[in-house]
PDB file of C-alpha atoms in Angstrom:
ATOM      1  CA  MET A   1     129.776 255.185 231.285  1.00 78.00           C
ATOM      2  CA  ALA A   2     129.475 257.731 228.502  1.00 85.00           C
ATOM      3  CA  LYS A   3     126.536 257.356 226.160  1.00 96.00           C
ATOM      4  CA  ARG A   4     127.446 256.523 222.591  1.00 98.00           C
ATOM      5  CA  ALA A   5     125.617 257.887 219.543  1.00 98.00           C
ATOM      6  CA  LEU A   6     125.912 256.986 215.863  1.00 98.00           C
ATOM      7  CA  ILE A   7     125.242 259.754 213.329  1.00 98.00           C
ATOM      8  CA  THR A   8     124.724 259.026 209.643  1.00 98.00           C
ATOM      9  CA  GLY A   9     125.322 262.094 207.497  1.00 96.00           C
ATOM     10  CA  ILE A  10     127.792 263.447 210.068  1.00 97.00           C
ATOM     11  CA  THR A  11     129.694 265.386 207.384  1.00 95.00           C
ATOM     12  CA  GLY A  12     126.593 267.414 206.493  1.00 95.00           C
ATOM     13  CA  GLN A  13     125.317 270.643 207.993  1.00 96.00           C
ATOM     14  CA  ASP A  14     123.046 269.010 210.583  1.00 97.00           C
ATOM     15  CA  GLY A  15     125.465 266.197 211.355  1.00 98.00           C
ATOM     16  CA  SER A  16     128.235 268.643 212.249  1.00 98.00           C
ATOM     17  CA  TYR A  17     126.043 270.698 214.600  1.00 98.00           C
ATOM     18  CA  LEU A  18     124.564 267.552 216.181  1.00 98.00           C
ATOM     19  CA  ALA A  19     128.048 266.103 216.723  1.00 98.00           C
ATOM     20  CA  GLU A  20     129.085 269.319 218.524  1.00 98.00           C
ATOM     21  CA  LEU A  21     125.958 269.189 220.696  1.00 98.00           C
ATOM     22  CA  LEU A  22     126.428 265.514 221.655  1.00 98.00           C
ATOM     23  CA  LEU A  23     130.122 265.992 222.453  1.00 98.00           C
ATOM     24  CA  GLY A  24     129.067 268.864 224.706  1.00 98.00           C
ATOM     25  CA  GLU A  25     126.617 266.501 226.447  1.00 98.00           C
ATOM     26  CA  GLY A  26     129.441 264.040 227.122  1.00 98.00           C
ATOM     27  CA  TYR A  27     128.677 261.471 224.435  1.00 98.00           C
ATOM     28  CA  GLU A  28     131.101 259.361 222.474  1.00 98.00           C
ATOM     29  CA  VAL A  29     130.194 260.171 218.875  1.00 98.00           C
ATOM     30  CA  VAL A  30     130.568 257.721 215.992  1.00 98.00           C
ATOM     31  CA  GLY A  31     130.034 259.017 212.474  1.00 98.00           C
ATOM     32  CA  LEU A  32     129.085 256.813 209.534  1.00 97.00           C
ATOM     33  CA  VAL A  33     130.782 257.926 206.315  1.00 95.00           C
ATOM     34  CA  ARG A  34     130.641 256.413 202.848  1.00 88.00           C
ATOM     35  CA  ARG A  35     133.857 255.300 201.229  1.00 80.00           C
ATOM     36  CA  SER A  36     134.292 257.975 198.642  1.00 72.00           C
ATOM     37  CA  SER A  37     137.197 259.453 196.783  1.00 49.00           C
ATOM     38  CA  THR A  38     135.959 262.956 197.586  1.00 57.00           C
ATOM     39  CA  GLU A  39     134.627 262.649 201.144  1.00 64.00           C
ATOM     40  CA  ASN A  40     134.239 266.200 202.380  1.00 83.00           C
ATOM     41  CA  ILE A  41     134.885 266.445 206.110  1.00 91.00           C
ATOM     42  CA  GLU A  42     135.364 270.207 206.148  1.00 93.00           C
ATOM     43  CA  ARG A  43     132.352 270.801 208.432  1.00 96.00           C
ATOM     44  CA  ILE A  44     133.678 268.474 211.150  1.00 97.00           C
ATOM     45  CA  SER A  45     137.430 269.082 210.744  1.00 96.00           C
ATOM     46  CA  HIS A  46     137.520 271.204 213.940  1.00 97.00           C
ATOM     47  CA  ILE A  47     136.180 268.284 216.036  1.00 98.00           C
ATOM     48  CA  GLN A  48     137.479 265.365 213.982  1.00 96.00           C
ATOM     49  CA  GLU A  49     139.975 264.177 216.592  1.00 97.00           C
ATOM     50  CA  ARG A  50     137.104 263.794 219.093  1.00 98.00           C
ATOM     51  CA  LEU A  51     135.003 261.682 216.713  1.00 98.00           C
ATOM     52  CA  THR A  52     135.232 258.075 215.569  1.00 98.00           C
ATOM     53  CA  LEU A  53     134.545 257.917 211.836  1.00 97.00           C
ATOM     54  CA  VAL A  54     133.605 254.509 210.442  1.00 97.00           C
ATOM     55  CA  SER A  55     132.901 253.308 206.945  1.00 95.00           C
ATOM     56  CA  GLY A  56     129.369 252.215 206.055  1.00 96.00           C
ATOM     57  CA  ASP A  57     126.578 252.921 203.627  1.00 95.00           C
ATOM     58  CA  LEU A  58     122.780 253.156 203.844  1.00 96.00           C
ATOM     59  CA  MET A  59     122.709 251.186 200.568  1.00 95.00           C
ATOM     60  CA  ASP A  60     124.304 248.191 202.325  1.00 96.00           C
ATOM     61  CA  GLU A  61     122.485 246.715 205.324  1.00 97.00           C
ATOM     62  CA  VAL A  62     125.345 244.364 206.234  1.00 98.00           C
ATOM     63  CA  SER A  63     127.664 247.355 206.761  1.00 97.00           C
ATOM     64  CA  LEU A  64     125.053 248.914 209.081  1.00 98.00           C
ATOM     65  CA  ILE A  65     124.650 245.695 211.098  1.00 98.00           C
ATOM     66  CA  ASN A  66     128.436 245.456 211.495  1.00 98.00           C
ATOM     67  CA  VAL A  67     128.781 249.063 212.676  1.00 98.00           C
ATOM     68  CA  LEU A  68     125.971 248.626 215.220  1.00 98.00           C
ATOM     69  CA  ARG A  69     127.546 245.379 216.491  1.00 98.00           C
ATOM     70  CA  ASP A  70     131.027 246.866 216.707  1.00 98.00           C
ATOM     71  CA  PHE A  71     130.100 250.129 218.446  1.00 98.00           C
ATOM     72  CA  ARG A  72     126.846 249.358 220.283  1.00 98.00           C
ATOM     73  CA  PRO A  73     125.405 252.906 220.259  1.00 98.00           C
ATOM     74  CA  SER A  74     122.446 253.721 222.515  1.00 98.00           C
ATOM     75  CA  GLU A  75     121.181 256.328 220.016  1.00 98.00           C
ATOM     76  CA  VAL A  76     121.205 256.459 216.210  1.00 98.00           C
ATOM     77  CA  TYR A  77     120.506 259.691 214.308  1.00 98.00           C
ATOM     78  CA  ASN A  78     119.747 259.065 210.639  1.00 98.00           C
ATOM     79  CA  LEU A  79     120.583 262.335 208.884  1.00 97.00           C
ATOM     80  CA  ALA A  80     122.076 260.865 205.703  1.00 93.00           C
ATOM     81  CA  ALA A  81     120.085 261.325 202.496  1.00 85.00           C
ATOM     82  CA  GLN A  82     120.273 262.582 198.970  1.00 76.00           C
ATOM     83  CA  SER A  83     119.036 265.864 200.359  1.00 65.00           C
ATOM     84  CA  PHE A  84     118.890 268.324 197.480  1.00 68.00           C
ATOM     85  CA  VAL A  85     115.376 268.635 196.029  1.00 75.00           C
ATOM     86  CA  GLN A  86     116.534 269.768 192.588  1.00 77.00           C
ATOM     87  CA  ALA A  87     118.906 266.782 192.225  1.00 79.00           C
ATOM     88  CA  SER A  88     116.094 264.381 193.080  1.00 87.00           C
ATOM     89  CA  TRP A  89     114.580 265.126 189.670  1.00 89.00           C
ATOM     90  CA  THR A  90     117.747 264.086 187.851  1.00 89.00           C
ATOM     91  CA  GLN A  91     118.480 261.148 190.191  1.00 92.00           C
ATOM     92  CA  PRO A  92     115.047 259.901 191.295  1.00 93.00           C
ATOM     93  CA  VAL A  93     116.023 256.235 191.760  1.00 94.00           C
ATOM     94  CA  LEU A  94     119.186 257.017 193.720  1.00 92.00           C
ATOM     95  CA  THR A  95     117.153 259.401 195.888  1.00 93.00           C
ATOM     96  CA  GLY A  96     114.700 256.585 196.643  1.00 95.00           C
ATOM     97  CA  GLU A  97     117.487 254.136 197.461  1.00 94.00           C
ATOM     98  CA  ALA A  98     119.214 256.442 199.955  1.00 94.00           C
ATOM     99  CA  THR A  99     116.421 258.622 201.300  1.00 95.00           C
ATOM    100  CA  ALA A 100     113.656 255.971 201.486  1.00 97.00           C
ATOM    101  CA  LEU A 101     115.090 252.442 201.518  1.00 97.00           C
ATOM    102  CA  GLY A 102     118.160 253.548 203.467  1.00 97.00           C
ATOM    103  CA  VAL A 103     115.883 254.255 206.438  1.00 98.00           C
ATOM    104  CA  THR A 104     114.449 250.726 206.234  1.00 98.00           C
ATOM    105  CA  ARG A 105     117.903 249.185 206.173  1.00 98.00           C
ATOM    106  CA  MET A 106     118.956 251.110 209.280  1.00 98.00           C
ATOM    107  CA  LEU A 107     115.746 250.311 211.162  1.00 98.00           C
ATOM    108  CA  ASP A 108     116.092 246.655 210.239  1.00 98.00           C
ATOM    109  CA  ALA A 109     119.723 246.617 211.388  1.00 98.00           C
ATOM    110  CA  ILE A 110     118.619 248.090 214.750  1.00 98.00           C
ATOM    111  CA  ARG A 111     115.839 245.480 215.055  1.00 98.00           C
ATOM    112  CA  ILE A 112     118.373 242.690 214.420  1.00 98.00           C
ATOM    113  CA  VAL A 113     121.273 243.952 216.552  1.00 98.00           C
ATOM    114  CA  ASP A 114     119.642 245.789 219.485  1.00 98.00           C
ATOM    115  CA  PRO A 115     115.966 246.841 219.537  1.00 98.00           C
ATOM    116  CA  GLU A 116     116.718 249.007 222.606  1.00 98.00           C
ATOM    117  CA  ILE A 117     118.614 251.536 220.471  1.00 98.00           C
ATOM    118  CA  ARG A 118     116.783 254.862 220.229  1.00 98.00           C
ATOM    119  CA  PHE A 119     116.383 256.026 216.627  1.00 98.00           C
ATOM    120  CA  TYR A 120     115.888 259.470 215.126  1.00 98.00           C
ATOM    121  CA  GLN A 121     114.697 259.877 211.541  1.00 98.00           C
ATOM    122  CA  ALA A 122     115.205 263.166 209.721  1.00 98.00           C
ATOM    123  CA  SER A 123     111.819 263.759 208.123  1.00 98.00           C
ATOM    124  CA  SER A 124     111.177 266.900 206.091  1.00 96.00           C
ATOM    125  CA  SER A 125     108.640 269.645 205.512  1.00 94.00           C
ATOM    126  CA  GLU A 126     108.962 268.766 201.801  1.00 92.00           C
ATOM    127  CA  MET A 127     106.623 265.853 202.651  1.00 96.00           C
ATOM    128  CA  PHE A 128     103.780 268.392 202.897  1.00 95.00           C
ATOM    129  CA  GLY A 129     104.507 269.710 199.402  1.00 91.00           C
ATOM    130  CA  ARG A 130     101.263 270.961 197.946  1.00 90.00           C
ATOM    131  CA  VAL A 131      99.963 271.855 201.341  1.00 86.00           C
ATOM    132  CA  ARG A 132      96.519 270.805 202.491  1.00 86.00           C
ATOM    133  CA  SER A 133      96.364 273.375 205.268  1.00 90.00           C
ATOM    134  CA  VAL A 134      98.379 276.297 206.675  1.00 91.00           C
ATOM    135  CA  PRO A 135     100.268 276.114 208.993  1.00 96.00           C
ATOM    136  CA  GLN A 136     101.352 272.454 208.854  1.00 96.00           C
ATOM    137  CA  ASN A 137     101.424 270.328 211.989  1.00 98.00           C
ATOM    138  CA  GLU A 138     101.908 266.626 212.815  1.00 98.00           C
ATOM    139  CA  ASP A 139      98.402 265.781 211.543  1.00 97.00           C
ATOM    140  CA  THR A 140      98.569 267.625 208.200  1.00 97.00           C
ATOM    141  CA  PRO A 141      98.274 265.137 205.297  1.00 97.00           C
ATOM    142  CA  PHE A 142     101.337 264.702 203.076  1.00 97.00           C
ATOM    143  CA  TYR A 143     101.302 265.640 199.383  1.00 95.00           C
ATOM    144  CA  PRO A 144     104.975 265.570 198.264  1.00 95.00           C
ATOM    145  CA  ARG A 145     105.932 267.403 195.074  1.00 92.00           C
ATOM    146  CA  SER A 146     109.367 265.956 194.264  1.00 92.00           C
ATOM    147  CA  PRO A 147     111.079 262.540 194.262  1.00 94.00           C
ATOM    148  CA  TYR A 148     112.895 263.751 197.399  1.00 94.00           C
ATOM    149  CA  GLY A 149     109.586 264.556 199.143  1.00 95.00           C
ATOM    150  CA  VAL A 150     108.131 261.186 198.105  1.00 97.00           C
ATOM    151  CA  ALA A 151     111.213 259.352 199.431  1.00 97.00           C
ATOM    152  CA  LYS A 152     111.007 261.245 202.725  1.00 97.00           C
ATOM    153  CA  VAL A 153     107.333 260.228 203.109  1.00 98.00           C
ATOM    154  CA  TYR A 154     108.383 256.585 202.746  1.00 98.00           C
ATOM    155  CA  GLY A 155     111.169 257.052 205.309  1.00 98.00           C
ATOM    156  CA  HIS A 156     108.729 258.716 207.683  1.00 98.00           C
ATOM    157  CA  TRP A 157     106.050 256.015 207.464  1.00 98.00           C
ATOM    158  CA  ILE A 158     108.514 253.115 207.660  1.00 98.00           C
ATOM    159  CA  THR A 159     109.788 254.673 210.916  1.00 98.00           C
ATOM    160  CA  VAL A 160     106.217 254.797 212.269  1.00 98.00           C
ATOM    161  CA  ASN A 161     105.681 251.178 211.147  1.00 98.00           C
ATOM    162  CA  TYR A 162     108.815 249.856 212.842  1.00 98.00           C
ATOM    163  CA  ARG A 163     107.912 251.782 216.011  1.00 98.00           C
ATOM    164  CA  GLU A 164     104.435 250.271 216.094  1.00 98.00           C
ATOM    165  CA  SER A 165     105.307 246.767 214.844  1.00 98.00           C
ATOM    166  CA  TYR A 166     108.565 246.117 216.717  1.00 98.00           C
ATOM    167  CA  ASN A 167     108.115 248.529 219.623  1.00 98.00           C
ATOM    168  CA  LEU A 168     111.255 250.462 218.688  1.00 98.00           C
ATOM    169  CA  HIS A 169     111.977 253.852 220.269  1.00 98.00           C
ATOM    170  CA  ALA A 170     111.868 255.523 216.848  1.00 98.00           C
ATOM    171  CA  SER A 171     110.982 259.212 216.439  1.00 98.00           C
ATOM    172  CA  SER A 172     110.765 261.467 213.407  1.00 98.00           C
ATOM    173  CA  GLY A 173     111.505 265.166 213.340  1.00 98.00           C
ATOM    174  CA  ILE A 174     109.591 266.894 210.557  1.00 98.00           C
ATOM    175  CA  LEU A 175     112.067 269.709 210.137  1.00 97.00           C
ATOM    176  CA  PHE A 176     111.260 272.789 208.129  1.00 96.00           C
ATOM    177  CA  ASN A 177     114.086 274.548 206.262  1.00 95.00           C
ATOM    178  CA  HIS A 178     117.048 275.138 208.510  1.00 97.00           C
ATOM    179  CA  GLU A 179     120.148 276.988 207.443  1.00 98.00           C
ATOM    180  CA  SER A 180     123.567 278.094 208.669  1.00 98.00           C
ATOM    181  CA  PRO A 181     126.965 279.211 207.424  1.00 98.00           C
ATOM    182  CA  ARG A 182     127.612 275.465 206.873  1.00 97.00           C
ATOM    183  CA  ARG A 183     124.706 275.086 204.429  1.00 95.00           C
ATOM    184  CA  GLY A 184     125.670 273.707 201.014  1.00 91.00           C
ATOM    185  CA  LEU A 185     126.059 276.226 198.184  1.00 92.00           C
ATOM    186  CA  GLU A 186     123.278 274.573 196.175  1.00 88.00           C
ATOM    187  CA  PHE A 187     120.621 275.626 198.700  1.00 90.00           C
ATOM    188  CA  VAL A 188     118.961 278.975 198.042  1.00 94.00           C
ATOM    189  CA  THR A 189     119.841 280.687 201.344  1.00 97.00           C
ATOM    190  CA  ARG A 190     123.549 279.940 201.028  1.00 97.00           C
ATOM    191  CA  LYS A 191     123.468 280.574 197.286  1.00 97.00           C
ATOM    192  CA  VAL A 192     122.177 284.054 198.091  1.00 98.00           C
ATOM    193  CA  THR A 193     124.565 284.861 200.973  1.00 98.00           C
ATOM    194  CA  HIS A 194     127.578 283.499 199.077  1.00 98.00           C
ATOM    195  CA  GLY A 195     126.445 285.422 195.971  1.00 98.00           C
ATOM    196  CA  VAL A 196     126.206 288.616 198.032  1.00 98.00           C
ATOM    197  CA  ALA A 197     129.773 288.123 199.286  1.00 98.00           C
ATOM    198  CA  ARG A 198     131.093 287.521 195.757  1.00 98.00           C
ATOM    199  CA  ILE A 199     129.329 290.633 194.432  1.00 98.00           C
ATOM    200  CA  LYS A 200     130.596 292.699 197.356  1.00 97.00           C
ATOM    201  CA  ALA A 201     134.116 291.430 196.612  1.00 97.00           C
ATOM    202  CA  GLY A 202     133.777 292.431 192.963  1.00 97.00           C
ATOM    203  CA  LEU A 203     134.013 288.801 191.773  1.00 97.00           C
ATOM    204  CA  ASP A 204     130.462 288.752 190.320  1.00 97.00           C
ATOM    205  CA  SER A 205     127.936 291.381 189.310  1.00 97.00           C
ATOM    206  CA  GLU A 206     124.715 289.338 189.252  1.00 97.00           C
ATOM    207  CA  LEU A 207     122.979 286.487 191.053  1.00 98.00           C
ATOM    208  CA  ARG A 208     120.652 284.233 189.045  1.00 96.00           C
ATOM    209  CA  LEU A 209     117.633 282.845 190.939  1.00 96.00           C
ATOM    210  CA  GLY A 210     114.309 281.168 190.207  1.00 92.00           C
ATOM    211  CA  ASN A 211     111.006 281.914 191.947  1.00 90.00           C
ATOM    212  CA  LEU A 212     111.411 284.939 194.251  1.00 94.00           C
ATOM    213  CA  GLU A 213     107.857 284.594 195.565  1.00 91.00           C
ATOM    214  CA  ALA A 214     108.354 281.082 197.038  1.00 88.00           C
ATOM    215  CA  GLN A 215     107.897 281.283 200.798  1.00 89.00           C
ATOM    216  CA  ARG A 216     109.652 279.180 203.393  1.00 91.00           C
ATOM    217  CA  ASP A 217     109.880 278.773 207.135  1.00 95.00           C
ATOM    218  CA  TRP A 218     113.629 279.226 207.712  1.00 97.00           C
ATOM    219  CA  GLY A 219     115.347 278.504 211.017  1.00 98.00           C
ATOM    220  CA  TYR A 220     118.893 278.008 212.308  1.00 98.00           C
ATOM    221  CA  ALA A 221     120.312 274.473 212.062  1.00 98.00           C
ATOM    222  CA  ALA A 222     122.105 274.650 215.430  1.00 98.00           C
ATOM    223  CA  ASP A 223     118.719 275.321 217.096  1.00 98.00           C
ATOM    224  CA  TYR A 224     117.100 272.397 215.273  1.00 98.00           C
ATOM    225  CA  VAL A 225     119.585 269.712 216.322  1.00 98.00           C
ATOM    226  CA  ARG A 226     118.666 270.429 219.958  1.00 98.00           C
ATOM    227  CA  ALA A 227     115.166 269.222 219.101  1.00 98.00           C
ATOM    228  CA  MET A 228     116.518 265.976 217.609  1.00 98.00           C
ATOM    229  CA  TRP A 229     118.392 265.195 220.800  1.00 98.00           C
ATOM    230  CA  ALA A 230     115.412 266.142 222.984  1.00 98.00           C
ATOM    231  CA  MET A 231     113.187 263.644 221.124  1.00 98.00           C
ATOM    232  CA  LEU A 232     115.455 260.729 222.030  1.00 98.00           C
ATOM    233  CA  GLN A 233     115.571 261.754 225.722  1.00 98.00           C
ATOM    234  CA  ARG A 234     111.821 261.247 226.096  1.00 98.00           C
ATOM    235  CA  ASP A 235     110.400 257.971 227.429  1.00 98.00           C
ATOM    236  CA  VAL A 236     107.887 257.761 224.606  1.00 98.00           C
ATOM    237  CA  PRO A 237     108.869 258.058 220.920  1.00 98.00           C
ATOM    238  CA  ASP A 238     106.791 260.404 218.772  1.00 98.00           C
ATOM    239  CA  ASP A 239     106.856 262.668 215.715  1.00 98.00           C
ATOM    240  CA  PHE A 240     107.396 266.421 215.945  1.00 98.00           C
ATOM    241  CA  VAL A 241     107.220 269.381 213.582  1.00 98.00           C
ATOM    242  CA  ILE A 242     110.274 271.597 214.134  1.00 98.00           C
ATOM    243  CA  ALA A 243     109.827 275.083 212.673  1.00 98.00           C
ATOM    244  CA  THR A 244     109.826 278.780 213.497  1.00 98.00           C
ATOM    245  CA  GLY A 245     106.158 279.281 212.623  1.00 97.00           C
ATOM    246  CA  GLU A 246     107.097 282.299 210.484  1.00 96.00           C
ATOM    247  CA  THR A 247     107.380 282.536 206.738  1.00 94.00           C
ATOM    248  CA  HIS A 248     109.599 284.660 204.497  1.00 96.00           C
ATOM    249  CA  SER A 249     109.893 284.891 200.716  1.00 95.00           C
ATOM    250  CA  VAL A 250     113.039 284.395 198.664  1.00 95.00           C
ATOM    251  CA  ARG A 251     112.647 288.080 197.741  1.00 97.00           C
ATOM    252  CA  GLU A 252     112.829 289.073 201.423  1.00 98.00           C
ATOM    253  CA  LEU A 253     115.840 286.782 201.863  1.00 98.00           C
ATOM    254  CA  CYS A 254     117.554 288.708 199.044  1.00 98.00           C
ATOM    255  CA  GLU A 255     116.577 292.058 200.534  1.00 98.00           C
ATOM    256  CA  VAL A 256     118.010 291.210 203.970  1.00 98.00           C
ATOM    257  CA  ALA A 257     121.153 289.503 202.639  1.00 98.00           C
ATOM    258  CA  PHE A 258     122.111 292.212 200.152  1.00 98.00           C
ATOM    259  CA  GLY A 259     121.200 294.879 202.725  1.00 98.00           C
ATOM    260  CA  ALA A 260     123.584 293.275 205.249  1.00 98.00           C
ATOM    261  CA  ALA A 261     126.413 293.977 202.809  1.00 98.00           C
ATOM    262  CA  GLY A 262     125.178 297.490 201.979  1.00 98.00           C
ATOM    263  CA  LEU A 263     123.849 296.456 198.557  1.00 98.00           C
ATOM    264  CA  ASN A 264     120.462 296.656 196.821  1.00 98.00           C
ATOM    265  CA  TYR A 265     119.267 293.254 195.606  1.00 98.00           C
ATOM    266  CA  GLU A 266     117.301 294.759 192.708  1.00 97.00           C
ATOM    267  CA  SER A 267     120.552 295.863 191.079  1.00 98.00           C
ATOM    268  CA  HIS A 268     121.985 292.326 191.027  1.00 98.00           C
ATOM    269  CA  VAL A 269     119.311 289.592 191.092  1.00 98.00           C
ATOM    270  CA  VAL A 270     118.319 288.119 187.712  1.00 97.00           C
ATOM    271  CA  ILE A 271     115.377 285.724 187.307  1.00 95.00           C
ATOM    272  CA  ASP A 272     116.487 282.592 185.429  1.00 93.00           C
ATOM    273  CA  GLN A 273     113.944 280.000 184.237  1.00 87.00           C
ATOM    274  CA  ALA A 274     116.583 277.276 184.682  1.00 85.00           C
ATOM    275  CA  PHE A 275     116.086 277.513 188.454  1.00 83.00           C
ATOM    276  CA  ILE A 276     112.284 277.157 188.448  1.00 79.00           C
ATOM    277  CA  ARG A 277     111.271 273.739 189.832  1.00 70.00           C
ATOM    278  CA  PRO A 278     109.069 271.444 187.701  1.00 70.00           C
ATOM    279  CA  ALA A 279     106.523 271.415 190.555  1.00 63.00           C
ATOM    280  CA  GLU A 280     106.883 274.255 193.037  1.00 62.00           C
ATOM    281  CA  VAL A 281     106.035 274.009 196.707  1.00 64.00           C
ATOM    282  CA  ASP A 282     104.170 277.203 197.472  1.00 63.00           C
ATOM    283  CA  LEU A 283     103.813 277.936 201.153  1.00 80.00           C
ATOM    284  CA  LEU A 284     105.543 275.907 203.834  1.00 86.00           C
ATOM    285  CA  VAL A 285     105.115 277.173 207.368  1.00 94.00           C
ATOM    286  CA  GLY A 286     105.217 274.919 210.402  1.00 97.00           C
ATOM    287  CA  ASP A 287     103.318 274.884 213.674  1.00 98.00           C
ATOM    288  CA  PRO A 288     105.921 273.944 216.330  1.00 98.00           C
ATOM    289  CA  SER A 289     103.551 274.089 219.312  1.00 98.00           C
ATOM    290  CA  LYS A 290     103.754 270.338 220.082  1.00 98.00           C
ATOM    291  CA  ALA A 291     107.574 270.506 220.221  1.00 98.00           C
ATOM    292  CA  GLN A 292     107.385 273.627 222.375  1.00 98.00           C
ATOM    293  CA  GLN A 293     105.015 271.940 224.829  1.00 98.00           C
ATOM    294  CA  LEU A 294     106.446 268.401 225.004  1.00 98.00           C
ATOM    295  CA  LEU A 295     110.147 269.012 224.283  1.00 98.00           C
ATOM    296  CA  GLY A 296     110.450 272.479 225.791  1.00 98.00           C
ATOM    297  CA  TRP A 297     112.094 273.466 222.502  1.00 98.00           C
ATOM    298  CA  LYS A 298     112.094 276.818 220.808  1.00 94.00           C
ATOM    299  CA  CYS A 299     113.965 278.518 218.000  1.00 94.00           C
ATOM    300  CA  GLU A 300     116.437 280.992 219.516  1.00 96.00           C
ATOM    301  CA  THR A 301     117.799 282.633 216.345  1.00 98.00           C
ATOM    302  CA  ASP A 302     115.404 284.646 214.192  1.00 97.00           C
ATOM    303  CA  PHE A 303     115.403 284.911 210.390  1.00 98.00           C
ATOM    304  CA  TYR A 304     117.162 288.279 210.245  1.00 98.00           C
ATOM    305  CA  ALA A 305     119.946 287.278 212.653  1.00 98.00           C
ATOM    306  CA  LEU A 306     120.378 284.013 210.710  1.00 98.00           C
ATOM    307  CA  VAL A 307     120.726 285.697 207.307  1.00 98.00           C
ATOM    308  CA  GLU A 308     123.094 288.333 208.690  1.00 98.00           C
ATOM    309  CA  MET A 309     125.222 285.596 210.339  1.00 98.00           C
ATOM    310  CA  MET A 310     125.448 283.741 207.014  1.00 98.00           C
ATOM    311  CA  VAL A 311     126.377 286.872 205.050  1.00 98.00           C
ATOM    312  CA  ALA A 312     129.037 287.803 207.637  1.00 98.00           C
ATOM    313  CA  SER A 313     130.509 284.291 207.407  1.00 98.00           C
ATOM    314  CA  ASP A 314     130.638 284.363 203.592  1.00 98.00           C
ATOM    315  CA  LEU A 315     132.139 287.863 203.577  1.00 98.00           C
ATOM    316  CA  LYS A 316     134.802 286.717 206.055  1.00 97.00           C
ATOM    317  CA  ALA A 317     135.602 283.640 203.916  1.00 96.00           C
ATOM    318  CA  LEU A 318     136.355 285.992 201.018  1.00 95.00           C
ATOM    319  CA  GLU A 319     137.950 288.487 203.416  1.00 84.00           C
ATOM    320  CA  VAL A 320     135.858 291.346 202.069  1.00 54.00           C
TER     321      VAL A 320
END
C-alpha cells in the first residue's frame, strides 16, 4: 500500500518541491490549504491532478483532527507559517498564532488521532538570530531577533517537548536560507533576480535594497526537501541543521545576479533605508555535518548555479 503524507504549506516554495519528491517516491500526497479567496496554487499547478487538496487551518485544531482522521497519513510535514521576517514586525500576533501555536495544534492533533504518525517541523536558522557562535550547529543557543524567529523557537521547542513527553516521532529541520525560482518576490534573492530581469527588459532602471553587507548561507530548496524526507525515514527522530556551510553577502548576490544578465549591479542598486530591518541578523552560516553523517545528505547545487538558475527563470518569464 502506498504511503500517505500530509503537507501543510503545500502551495509554498518548499511544499511544492516536497510534493514533487514524495510523488516520485510513490506516496499519495495530501495538501492542507486554507480557505481563502486568493489561494495561490501556481507552484503546484503542474502536479495538482496528482494531489489531494483539503481544507484546514493551523489556527483551528478541530480541522486538523478531522483531516488526520479522514486521510490517516503516516507522515506529516508542517511547512505552513507566516514565513516572511519583515511581515512579522507588522503582524507579530498573527505570526505567533500560525508559526508557534499552529505547531502545537498539529502535534496535539497527531497525539489524539494517531501517535504513530511521523512529524516534521520546519524550524529556521532565524532562531539563531544574534548568533552566539559561528558556524551554527544543533547545539548553538538560540537568540531570535524578530517575532518570526521567536515564534519559530517556540515551534521548535514544542516539537522537542511532544517528542520527549509523548514519544512521538517528531523531528525538526533547522533550515538555513533556501531559494529557487519559486521563491516569493518579497525575499531578497528573488527580489534581486526578478529585479535583474525587469532591468534587462527595460521595465525598470533601479533596484532598491537594504543592507548589502548582510551575509547568509543560501542553498537550493529542492536539495533541502530531500533532507526533510530523510529525517522521517530514520528510526529515531532528531533535529538537524540543513545548510551549505558557506556564506555570501547580499552584495555578492547582486554581483552574480546582475552579471548573469550581462549587467553591472553598481549601476542599478540603490540603498533604501525602508528595507533595513529593525534588528538585523548579521552572520548566519550553518554546520551541516550531522545531517551529512546521519542522513547522508548534501547540498548538490552551489550558490552561483542557484543564482544563475533563478535569473534565467525570471528572464524567461519576461521573455527577455
